């Protein structure tokens, strides 16, 4: 997310609008599918962060659009914690075996 701008046009029924970048520049198209949090509807004059991309016709558009108060959550894949615990357990057992602390059986 390298860009910031203001949502200066928004049609909630159609699910699209335009962002005016900070400073200067042409308006950038944004679709509702480009928002990272679709549970909260965007509102006119909100400040947003976004990444620039282009559509199939080469026109600039915004992607990965986020409202400033959204916090990004680190998502861990299911089972990652279990695999990590299992790895350290097996490493501890292996080290204990080679150190002579536990028998093979």
PDB file of N, CA, C and O in Angstrom, residues 18-93:
ATOM      1  N   UNK A  18     -14.512   6.700  -7.395  1.00  0.00           N
ATOM      2  CA  UNK A  18     -13.210   7.208  -7.782  1.00  0.00           C
ATOM      3  C   UNK A  18     -12.483   7.784  -6.582  1.00  0.00           C
ATOM      4  O   UNK A  18     -13.084   8.371  -5.692  1.00  0.00           O
ATOM      5  N   UNK A  19     -11.165   7.595  -6.583  1.00  0.00           N
ATOM      6  CA  UNK A  19     -10.287   8.116  -5.545  1.00  0.00           C
ATOM      7  C   UNK A  19      -9.465   9.240  -6.161  1.00  0.00           C
ATOM      8  O   UNK A  19      -8.917   9.091  -7.251  1.00  0.00           O
ATOM      9  N   UNK A  20      -9.383  10.371  -5.449  1.00  0.00           N
ATOM     10  CA  UNK A  20      -8.491  11.452  -5.856  1.00  0.00           C
ATOM     11  C   UNK A  20      -7.222  11.321  -5.031  1.00  0.00           C
ATOM     12  O   UNK A  20      -7.271  11.374  -3.799  1.00  0.00           O
ATOM     13  N   UNK A  21      -6.077  11.087  -5.676  1.00  0.00           N
ATOM     14  CA  UNK A  21      -4.827  10.896  -4.938  1.00  0.00           C
ATOM     15  C   UNK A  21      -4.423  12.139  -4.161  1.00  0.00           C
ATOM     16  O   UNK A  21      -4.783  13.256  -4.531  1.00  0.00           O
ATOM     17  N   UNK A  22      -3.645  11.937  -3.076  1.00  0.00           N
ATOM     18  CA  UNK A  22      -3.102  13.063  -2.323  1.00  0.00           C
ATOM     19  C   UNK A  22      -2.175  13.847  -3.237  1.00  0.00           C
ATOM     20  O   UNK A  22      -1.487  13.283  -4.075  1.00  0.00           O
ATOM     21  N   UNK A  23      -2.133  15.140  -3.066  1.00  0.00           N
ATOM     22  CA  UNK A  23      -1.273  15.963  -3.913  1.00  0.00           C
ATOM     23  C   UNK A  23      -1.971  16.255  -5.221  1.00  0.00           C
ATOM     24  O   UNK A  23      -2.961  16.959  -5.268  1.00  0.00           O
ATOM     25  N   UNK A  24      -1.477  15.664  -6.288  1.00  0.00           N
ATOM     26  CA  UNK A  24      -2.063  15.902  -7.604  1.00  0.00           C
ATOM     27  C   UNK A  24      -2.171  14.584  -8.363  1.00  0.00           C
ATOM     28  O   UNK A  24      -1.536  13.605  -8.021  1.00  0.00           O
ATOM     29  N   UNK A  25      -2.986  14.598  -9.384  1.00  0.00           N
ATOM     30  CA  UNK A  25      -3.124  13.417 -10.218  1.00  0.00           C
ATOM     31  C   UNK A  25      -4.558  13.195 -10.643  1.00  0.00           C
ATOM     32  O   UNK A  25      -5.489  13.808 -10.101  1.00  0.00           O
ATOM     33  N   UNK A  26      -4.727  12.329 -11.625  1.00  0.00           N
ATOM     34  CA  UNK A  26      -6.063  12.017 -12.125  1.00  0.00           C
ATOM     35  C   UNK A  26      -6.782  11.098 -11.147  1.00  0.00           C
ATOM     36  O   UNK A  26      -6.170  10.334 -10.413  1.00  0.00           O
ATOM     37  N   UNK A  27      -8.104  11.155 -11.212  1.00  0.00           N
ATOM     38  CA  UNK A  27      -8.911  10.273 -10.363  1.00  0.00           C
ATOM     39  C   UNK A  27      -8.665   8.812 -10.762  1.00  0.00           C
ATOM     40  O   UNK A  27      -8.439   8.506 -11.921  1.00  0.00           O
ATOM     41  N   UNK A  28      -8.762   7.939  -9.781  1.00  0.00           N
ATOM     42  CA  UNK A  28      -8.487   6.522  -9.984  1.00  0.00           C
ATOM     43  C   UNK A  28      -9.744   5.733  -9.670  1.00  0.00           C
ATOM     44  O   UNK A  28     -10.365   5.908  -8.619  1.00  0.00           O
ATOM     45  N   UNK A  29     -10.110   4.834 -10.580  1.00  0.00           N
ATOM     46  CA  UNK A  29     -11.290   3.994 -10.429  1.00  0.00           C
ATOM     47  C   UNK A  29     -11.077   2.994  -9.295  1.00  0.00           C
ATOM     48  O   UNK A  29      -9.989   2.442  -9.126  1.00  0.00           O
ATOM     49  N   UNK A  30     -12.145   2.740  -8.523  1.00  0.00           N
ATOM     50  CA  UNK A  30     -12.094   1.731  -7.464  1.00  0.00           C
ATOM     51  C   UNK A  30     -13.419   0.984  -7.442  1.00  0.00           C
ATOM     52  O   UNK A  30     -14.487   1.560  -7.579  1.00  0.00           O
ATOM     53  N   UNK A  31     -13.332  -0.340  -7.314  1.00  0.00           N
ATOM     54  CA  UNK A  31     -14.518  -1.198  -7.244  1.00  0.00           C
ATOM     55  C   UNK A  31     -14.624  -1.757  -5.833  1.00  0.00           C
ATOM     56  O   UNK A  31     -13.620  -1.916  -5.134  1.00  0.00           O
ATOM     57  N   UNK A  32     -15.824  -2.077  -5.423  1.00  0.00           N
ATOM     58  CA  UNK A  32     -16.057  -2.596  -4.066  1.00  0.00           C
ATOM     59  C   UNK A  32     -15.247  -3.864  -3.799  1.00  0.00           C
ATOM     60  O   UNK A  32     -14.818  -4.114  -2.678  1.00  0.00           O
ATOM     61  N   UNK A  33     -14.993  -4.659  -4.838  1.00  0.00           N
ATOM     62  CA  UNK A  33     -14.214  -5.894  -4.665  1.00  0.00           C
ATOM     63  C   UNK A  33     -12.756  -5.611  -4.307  1.00  0.00           C
ATOM     64  O   UNK A  33     -12.060  -6.497  -3.840  1.00  0.00           O
ATOM     65  N   UNK A  34     -12.302  -4.384  -4.543  1.00  0.00           N
ATOM     66  CA  UNK A  34     -10.911  -4.030  -4.261  1.00  0.00           C
ATOM     67  C   UNK A  34     -10.664  -3.687  -2.793  1.00  0.00           C
ATOM     68  O   UNK A  34      -9.521  -3.565  -2.376  1.00  0.00           O
ATOM     69  N   UNK A  35     -11.730  -3.524  -2.011  1.00  0.00           N
ATOM     70  CA  UNK A  35     -11.573  -3.191  -0.590  1.00  0.00           C
ATOM     71  C   UNK A  35     -11.206  -4.439   0.200  1.00  0.00           C
ATOM     72  O   UNK A  35     -11.759  -5.511  -0.024  1.00  0.00           O
ATOM     73  N   UNK A  36     -10.273  -4.293   1.123  1.00  0.00           N
ATOM     74  CA  UNK A  36      -9.830  -5.437   1.915  1.00  0.00           C
ATOM     75  C   UNK A  36     -10.879  -5.866   2.932  1.00  0.00           C
ATOM     76  O   UNK A  36     -10.963  -7.028   3.282  1.00  0.00           O
ATOM     77  N   UNK A  37     -11.685  -4.922   3.413  1.00  0.00           N
ATOM     78  CA  UNK A  37     -12.748  -5.237   4.371  1.00  0.00           C
ATOM     79  C   UNK A  37     -14.080  -4.881   3.719  1.00  0.00           C
ATOM     80  O   UNK A  37     -14.451  -3.725   3.649  1.00  0.00           O
ATOM     81  N   UNK A  38     -14.790  -5.904   3.247  1.00  0.00           N
ATOM     82  CA  UNK A  38     -16.047  -5.641   2.554  1.00  0.00           C
ATOM     83  C   UNK A  38     -17.242  -5.588   3.496  1.00  0.00           C
ATOM     84  O   UNK A  38     -18.349  -5.327   3.075  1.00  0.00           O
ATOM     85  N   UNK A  39     -17.009  -5.852   4.769  1.00  0.00           N
ATOM     86  CA  UNK A  39     -18.113  -5.764   5.736  1.00  0.00           C
ATOM     87  C   UNK A  39     -18.494  -4.322   6.013  1.00  0.00           C
ATOM     88  O   UNK A  39     -19.623  -4.021   6.338  1.00  0.00           O
ATOM     89  N   UNK A  40     -17.535  -3.427   5.888  1.00  0.00           N
ATOM     90  CA  UNK A  40     -17.805  -2.009   6.119  1.00  0.00           C
ATOM     91  C   UNK A  40     -17.878  -1.312   4.760  1.00  0.00           C
ATOM     92  O   UNK A  40     -16.948  -1.371   3.965  1.00  0.00           O
ATOM     93  N   UNK A  41     -19.002  -0.676   4.492  1.00  0.00           N
ATOM     94  CA  UNK A  41     -19.189   0.011   3.217  1.00  0.00           C
ATOM     95  C   UNK A  41     -18.398   1.316   3.208  1.00  0.00           C
ATOM     96  O   UNK A  41     -18.380   2.049   4.191  1.00  0.00           O
ATOM     97  N   UNK A  42     -17.734   1.611   2.100  1.00  0.00           N
ATOM     98  CA  UNK A  42     -17.026   2.882   2.005  1.00  0.00           C
ATOM     99  C   UNK A  42     -17.989   4.057   1.946  1.00  0.00           C
ATOM    100  O   UNK A  42     -19.129   3.911   1.508  1.00  0.00           O
ATOM    101  N   UNK A  43     -17.523   5.204   2.401  1.00  0.00           N
ATOM    102  CA  UNK A  43     -18.342   6.413   2.402  1.00  0.00           C
ATOM    103  C   UNK A  43     -17.603   7.520   1.683  1.00  0.00           C
ATOM    104  O   UNK A  43     -16.368   7.547   1.649  1.00  0.00           O
ATOM    105  N   UNK A  44     -18.361   8.420   1.134  1.00  0.00           N
ATOM    106  CA  UNK A  44     -17.812   9.563   0.411  1.00  0.00           C
ATOM    107  C   UNK A  44     -16.907  10.378   1.321  1.00  0.00           C
ATOM    108  O   UNK A  44     -17.182  10.544   2.512  1.00  0.00           O
ATOM    109  N   UNK A  45     -15.814  10.856   0.805  1.00  0.00           N
ATOM    110  CA  UNK A  45     -14.817  11.702   1.475  1.00  0.00           C
ATOM    111  C   UNK A  45     -13.988  10.962   2.517  1.00  0.00           C
ATOM    112  O   UNK A  45     -13.337  11.603   3.343  1.00  0.00           O
ATOM    113  N   UNK A  46     -13.974   9.634   2.486  1.00  0.00           N
ATOM    114  CA  UNK A  46     -13.093   8.878   3.375  1.00  0.00           C
ATOM    115  C   UNK A  46     -11.689   8.860   2.792  1.00  0.00           C
ATOM    116  O   UNK A  46     -11.500   8.798   1.584  1.00  0.00           O
ATOM    117  N   UNK A  47     -10.714   8.900   3.670  1.00  0.00           N
ATOM    118  CA  UNK A  47      -9.323   8.761   3.248  1.00  0.00           C
ATOM    119  C   UNK A  47      -9.017   7.266   3.198  1.00  0.00           C
ATOM    120  O   UNK A  47      -9.356   6.515   4.112  1.00  0.00           O
ATOM    121  N   UNK A  48      -8.400   6.824   2.103  1.00  0.00           N
ATOM    122  CA  UNK A  48      -8.097   5.412   1.914  1.00  0.00           C
ATOM    123  C   UNK A  48      -6.635   5.230   1.512  1.00  0.00           C
ATOM    124  O   UNK A  48      -6.008   6.132   0.977  1.00  0.00           O
ATOM    125  N   UNK A  49      -6.119   4.044   1.790  1.00  0.00           N
ATOM    126  CA  UNK A  49      -4.802   3.629   1.321  1.00  0.00           C
ATOM    127  C   UNK A  49      -5.032   2.574   0.257  1.00  0.00           C
ATOM    128  O   UNK A  49      -5.950   1.758   0.372  1.00  0.00           O
ATOM    129  N   UNK A  50      -4.188   2.554  -0.764  1.00  0.00           N
ATOM    130  CA  UNK A  50      -4.399   1.620  -1.862  1.00  0.00           C
ATOM    131  C   UNK A  50      -3.098   1.379  -2.619  1.00  0.00           C
ATOM    132  O   UNK A  50      -2.112   2.084  -2.455  1.00  0.00           O
ATOM    133  N   UNK A  51      -3.136   0.364  -3.462  1.00  0.00           N
ATOM    134  CA  UNK A  51      -2.050   0.090  -4.397  1.00  0.00           C
ATOM    135  C   UNK A  51      -2.569   0.341  -5.793  1.00  0.00           C
ATOM    136  O   UNK A  51      -3.746   0.106  -6.075  1.00  0.00           O
ATOM    137  N   UNK A  52      -1.701   0.802  -6.653  1.00  0.00           N
ATOM    138  CA  UNK A  52      -2.092   1.083  -8.030  1.00  0.00           C
ATOM    139  C   UNK A  52      -1.956  -0.149  -8.903  1.00  0.00           C
ATOM    140  O   UNK A  52      -1.020  -0.930  -8.753  1.00  0.00           O
ATOM    141  N   UNK A  53      -2.888  -0.304  -9.809  1.00  0.00           N
ATOM    142  CA  UNK A  53      -2.859  -1.377 -10.787  1.00  0.00           C
ATOM    143  C   UNK A  53      -3.498  -0.836 -12.057  1.00  0.00           C
ATOM    144  O   UNK A  53      -3.765   0.363 -12.158  1.00  0.00           O
ATOM    145  N   UNK A  54      -3.740  -1.700 -13.017  1.00  0.00           N
ATOM    146  CA  UNK A  54      -4.452  -1.282 -14.220  1.00  0.00           C
ATOM    147  C   UNK A  54      -5.429  -2.377 -14.611  1.00  0.00           C
ATOM    148  O   UNK A  54      -5.204  -3.561 -14.343  1.00  0.00           O
ATOM    149  N   UNK A  55      -6.523  -1.979 -15.262  1.00  0.00           N
ATOM    150  CA  UNK A  55      -7.528  -2.950 -15.676  1.00  0.00           C
ATOM    151  C   UNK A  55      -7.126  -3.574 -17.019  1.00  0.00           C
ATOM    152  O   UNK A  55      -6.027  -3.339 -17.525  1.00  0.00           O
ATOM    153  N   UNK A  56      -8.018  -4.371 -17.593  1.00  0.00           N
ATOM    154  CA  UNK A  56      -7.732  -5.068 -18.844  1.00  0.00           C
ATOM    155  C   UNK A  56      -7.483  -4.124 -20.011  1.00  0.00           C
ATOM    156  O   UNK A  56      -6.845  -4.492 -20.992  1.00  0.00           O
ATOM    157  N   UNK A  57      -8.008  -2.912 -19.904  1.00  0.00           N
ATOM    158  CA  UNK A  57      -7.838  -1.935 -20.975  1.00  0.00           C
ATOM    159  C   UNK A  57      -6.687  -0.971 -20.703  1.00  0.00           C
ATOM    160  O   UNK A  57      -6.507   0.006 -21.412  1.00  0.00           O
ATOM    161  N   UNK A  58      -5.915  -1.215 -19.669  1.00  0.00           N
ATOM    162  CA  UNK A  58      -4.753  -0.395 -19.353  1.00  0.00           C
ATOM    163  C   UNK A  58      -5.039   0.860 -18.551  1.00  0.00           C
ATOM    164  O   UNK A  58      -4.151   1.671 -18.325  1.00  0.00           O
ATOM    165  N   UNK A  59      -6.281   1.026 -18.101  1.00  0.00           N
ATOM    166  CA  UNK A  59      -6.631   2.209 -17.305  1.00  0.00           C
ATOM    167  C   UNK A  59      -6.221   1.984 -15.850  1.00  0.00           C
ATOM    168  O   UNK A  59      -6.327   0.871 -15.336  1.00  0.00           O
ATOM    169  N   UNK A  60      -5.755   3.049 -15.168  1.00  0.00           N
ATOM    170  CA  UNK A  60      -5.353   2.882 -13.770  1.00  0.00           C
ATOM    171  C   UNK A  60      -6.559   2.594 -12.872  1.00  0.00           C
ATOM    172  O   UNK A  60      -7.651   3.121 -13.084  1.00  0.00           O
ATOM    173  N   UNK A  61      -6.338   1.720 -11.897  1.00  0.00           N
ATOM    174  CA  UNK A  61      -7.381   1.421 -10.914  1.00  0.00           C
ATOM    175  C   UNK A  61      -6.713   1.112  -9.582  1.00  0.00           C
ATOM    176  O   UNK A  61      -5.527   0.820  -9.518  1.00  0.00           O
ATOM    177  N   UNK A  62      -7.494   1.209  -8.532  1.00  0.00           N
ATOM    178  CA  UNK A  62      -6.987   0.949  -7.184  1.00  0.00           C
ATOM    179  C   UNK A  62      -7.282  -0.495  -6.790  1.00  0.00           C
ATOM    180  O   UNK A  62      -8.346  -1.027  -7.092  1.00  0.00           O
ATOM    181  N   UNK A  63      -6.330  -1.128  -6.120  1.00  0.00           N
ATOM    182  CA  UNK A  63      -6.510  -2.481  -5.582  1.00  0.00           C
ATOM    183  C   UNK A  63      -6.026  -2.478  -4.141  1.00  0.00           C
ATOM    184  O   UNK A  63      -5.319  -1.569  -3.711  1.00  0.00           O
ATOM    185  N   UNK A  64      -6.400  -3.468  -3.389  1.00  0.00           N
ATOM    186  CA  UNK A  64      -6.040  -3.598  -1.973  1.00  0.00           C
ATOM    187  C   UNK A  64      -6.329  -2.303  -1.223  1.00  0.00           C
ATOM    188  O   UNK A  64      -5.484  -1.757  -0.515  1.00  0.00           O
ATOM    189  N   UNK A  65      -7.541  -1.830  -1.369  1.00  0.00           N
ATOM    190  CA  UNK A  65      -7.948  -0.563  -0.767  1.00  0.00           C
ATOM    191  C   UNK A  65      -8.339  -0.798   0.689  1.00  0.00           C
ATOM    192  O   UNK A  65      -9.115  -1.699   0.994  1.00  0.00           O
ATOM    193  N   UNK A  66      -7.783   0.012   1.586  1.00  0.00           N
ATOM    194  CA  UNK A  66      -8.063  -0.128   3.016  1.00  0.00           C
ATOM    195  C   UNK A  66      -8.400   1.225   3.610  1.00  0.00           C
ATOM    196  O   UNK A  66      -7.828   2.244   3.232  1.00  0.00           O
ATOM    197  N   UNK A  67      -9.324   1.199   4.534  1.00  0.00           N
ATOM    198  CA  UNK A  67      -9.636   2.396   5.304  1.00  0.00           C
ATOM    199  C   UNK A  67      -8.539   2.567   6.347  1.00  0.00           C
ATOM    200  O   UNK A  67      -7.972   1.587   6.826  1.00  0.00           O
ATOM    201  N   UNK A  68      -8.190   3.789   6.733  1.00  0.00           N
ATOM    202  CA  UNK A  68      -7.023   4.005   7.592  1.00  0.00           C
ATOM    203  C   UNK A  68      -7.119   3.360   8.971  1.00  0.00           C
ATOM    204  O   UNK A  68      -6.115   3.010   9.553  1.00  0.00           O
ATOM    205  N   UNK A  69      -8.320   3.185   9.507  1.00  0.00           N
ATOM    206  CA  UNK A  69      -8.435   2.633  10.858  1.00  0.00           C
ATOM    207  C   UNK A  69      -8.420   1.110  10.873  1.00  0.00           C
ATOM    208  O   UNK A  69      -8.455   0.503  11.921  1.00  0.00           O
ATOM    209  N   UNK A  70      -8.352   0.478   9.705  1.00  0.00           N
ATOM    210  CA  UNK A  70      -8.302  -0.984   9.659  1.00  0.00           C
ATOM    211  C   UNK A  70      -6.935  -1.463  10.124  1.00  0.00           C
ATOM    212  O   UNK A  70      -5.912  -0.916   9.742  1.00  0.00           O
ATOM    213  N   UNK A  71      -6.940  -2.475  10.930  1.00  0.00           N
ATOM    214  CA  UNK A  71      -5.694  -3.083  11.366  1.00  0.00           C
ATOM    215  C   UNK A  71      -5.536  -4.394  10.618  1.00  0.00           C
ATOM    216  O   UNK A  71      -6.462  -5.180  10.509  1.00  0.00           O
ATOM    217  N   UNK A  72      -4.347  -4.602  10.124  1.00  0.00           N
ATOM    218  CA  UNK A  72      -4.081  -5.848   9.417  1.00  0.00           C
ATOM    219  C   UNK A  72      -3.777  -6.935  10.444  1.00  0.00           C
ATOM    220  O   UNK A  72      -2.991  -6.745  11.355  1.00  0.00           O
ATOM    221  N   UNK A  73      -4.396  -8.062  10.251  1.00  0.00           N
ATOM    222  CA  UNK A  73      -4.169  -9.195  11.130  1.00  0.00           C
ATOM    223  C   UNK A  73      -3.263 -10.180  10.422  1.00  0.00           C
ATOM    224  O   UNK A  73      -3.433 -10.450   9.236  1.00  0.00           O
ATOM    225  N   UNK A  74      -2.300 -10.695  11.167  1.00  0.00           N
ATOM    226  CA  UNK A  74      -1.464 -11.734  10.617  1.00  0.00           C
ATOM    227  C   UNK A  74      -2.245 -13.033  10.673  1.00  0.00           C
ATOM    228  O   UNK A  74      -2.695 -13.448  11.737  1.00  0.00           O
ATOM    229  N   UNK A  75      -2.409 -13.642   9.530  1.00  0.00           N
ATOM    230  CA  UNK A  75      -3.160 -14.879   9.479  1.00  0.00           C
ATOM    231  C   UNK A  75      -2.189 -16.047   9.456  1.00  0.00           C
ATOM    232  O   UNK A  75      -1.271 -16.090   8.658  1.00  0.00           O
ATOM    233  N   UNK A  76      -2.413 -16.974  10.355  1.00  0.00           N
ATOM    234  CA  UNK A  76      -1.597 -18.159  10.403  1.00  0.00           C
ATOM    235  C   UNK A  76      -2.398 -19.302   9.792  1.00  0.00           C
ATOM    236  O   UNK A  76      -3.587 -19.426  10.040  1.00  0.00           O
ATOM    237  N   UNK A  77      -1.748 -20.091   8.975  1.00  0.00           N
ATOM    238  CA  UNK A  77      -2.445 -21.211   8.366  1.00  0.00           C
ATOM    239  C   UNK A  77      -2.860 -22.193   9.451  1.00  0.00           C
ATOM    240  O   UNK A  77      -2.181 -22.351  10.466  1.00  0.00           O
ATOM    241  N   UNK A  78      -3.973 -22.869   9.210  1.00  0.00           N
ATOM    242  CA  UNK A  78      -4.437 -23.857  10.171  1.00  0.00           C
ATOM    243  C   UNK A  78      -3.394 -24.952  10.316  1.00  0.00           C
ATOM    244  O   UNK A  78      -2.853 -25.447   9.342  1.00  0.00           O
ATOM    245  N   UNK A  79      -3.115 -25.336  11.539  1.00  0.00           N
ATOM    246  CA  UNK A  79      -2.175 -26.415  11.794  1.00  0.00           C
ATOM    247  C   UNK A  79      -0.739 -25.948  11.942  1.00  0.00           C
ATOM    248  O   UNK A  79       0.122 -26.736  12.308  1.00  0.00           O
ATOM    249  N   UNK A  80      -0.427 -24.707  11.651  1.00  0.00           N
ATOM    250  CA  UNK A  80       0.947 -24.223  11.736  1.00  0.00           C
ATOM    251  C   UNK A  80       1.465 -24.333  13.161  1.00  0.00           C
ATOM    252  O   UNK A  80       2.591 -24.776  13.382  1.00  0.00           O
ATOM    253  N   UNK A  81       0.650 -23.965  14.122  1.00  0.00           N
ATOM    254  CA  UNK A  81       1.067 -24.043  15.524  1.00  0.00           C
ATOM    255  C   UNK A  81       1.308 -25.496  15.936  1.00  0.00           C
ATOM    256  O   UNK A  81       2.284 -25.802  16.617  1.00  0.00           O
ATOM    257  N   UNK A  82       0.446 -26.392  15.501  1.00  0.00           N
ATOM    258  CA  UNK A  82       0.601 -27.808  15.834  1.00  0.00           C
ATOM    259  C   UNK A  82       1.900 -28.371  15.268  1.00  0.00           C
ATOM    260  O   UNK A  82       2.612 -29.127  15.927  1.00  0.00           O
ATOM    261  N   UNK A  83       2.207 -28.012  14.029  1.00  0.00           N
ATOM    262  CA  UNK A  83       3.443 -28.491  13.407  1.00  0.00           C
ATOM    263  C   UNK A  83       4.667 -27.927  14.127  1.00  0.00           C
ATOM    264  O   UNK A  83       5.664 -28.626  14.311  1.00  0.00           O
ATOM    265  N   UNK A  84       4.588 -26.706  14.549  1.00  0.00           N
ATOM    266  CA  UNK A  84       5.710 -26.085  15.254  1.00  0.00           C
ATOM    267  C   UNK A  84       5.955 -26.776  16.588  1.00  0.00           C
ATOM    268  O   UNK A  84       7.100 -27.092  16.932  1.00  0.00           O
ATOM    269  N   UNK A  85       4.905 -27.036  17.325  1.00  0.00           N
ATOM    270  CA  UNK A  85       5.032 -27.722  18.620  1.00  0.00           C
ATOM    271  C   UNK A  85       5.578 -29.131  18.416  1.00  0.00           C
ATOM    272  O   UNK A  85       6.475 -29.573  19.137  1.00  0.00           O
ATOM    273  N   UNK A  86       5.065 -29.838  17.418  1.00  0.00           N
ATOM    274  CA  UNK A  86       5.532 -31.205  17.133  1.00  0.00           C
ATOM    275  C   UNK A  86       7.012 -31.204  16.759  1.00  0.00           C
ATOM    276  O   UNK A  86       7.786 -32.073  17.199  1.00  0.00           O
ATOM    277  N   UNK A  87       7.427 -30.244  15.951  1.00  0.00           N
ATOM    278  CA  UNK A  87       8.831 -30.151  15.548  1.00  0.00           C
ATOM    279  C   UNK A  87       9.741 -29.977  16.761  1.00  0.00           C
ATOM    280  O   UNK A  87      10.745 -30.677  16.912  1.00  0.00           O
ATOM    281  N   UNK A  88       9.402 -29.025  17.645  1.00  0.00           N
ATOM    282  CA  UNK A  88      10.242 -28.787  18.818  1.00  0.00           C
ATOM    283  C   UNK A  88      10.224 -29.970  19.785  1.00  0.00           C
ATOM    284  O   UNK A  88      11.237 -30.284  20.408  1.00  0.00           O
ATOM    285  N   UNK A  89       9.101 -30.652  19.893  1.00  0.00           N
ATOM    286  CA  UNK A  89       9.035 -31.836  20.744  1.00  0.00           C
ATOM    287  C   UNK A  89       9.963 -32.929  20.222  1.00  0.00           C
ATOM    288  O   UNK A  89      10.755 -33.507  20.966  1.00  0.00           O
ATOM    289  N   UNK A  90       9.879 -33.197  18.913  1.00  0.00           N
ATOM    290  CA  UNK A  90      10.740 -34.228  18.328  1.00  0.00           C
ATOM    291  C   UNK A  90      12.210 -33.830  18.390  1.00  0.00           C
ATOM    292  O   UNK A  90      13.075 -34.687  18.602  1.00  0.00           O
ATOM    293  N   UNK A  91      12.506 -32.553  18.235  1.00  0.00           N
ATOM    294  CA  UNK A  91      13.888 -32.088  18.350  1.00  0.00           C
ATOM    295  C   UNK A  91      14.402 -32.295  19.771  1.00  0.00           C
ATOM    296  O   UNK A  91      15.544 -32.731  19.975  1.00  0.00           O
ATOM    297  N   UNK A  92      13.571 -32.018  20.764  1.00  0.00           N
ATOM    298  CA  UNK A  92      13.974 -32.209  22.164  1.00  0.00           C
ATOM    299  C   UNK A  92      14.201 -33.690  22.469  1.00  0.00           C
ATOM    300  O   UNK A  92      15.176 -34.049  23.143  1.00  0.00           O
ATOM    301  N   UNK A  93      13.334 -34.557  21.967  1.00  0.00           N
ATOM    302  CA  UNK A  93      13.492 -35.999  22.185  1.00  0.00           C
ATOM    303  C   UNK A  93      14.767 -36.491  21.522  1.00  0.00           C
ATOM    304  O   UNK A  93      15.545 -37.266  22.102  1.00  0.00           O
TER     305      UNK A  93
END
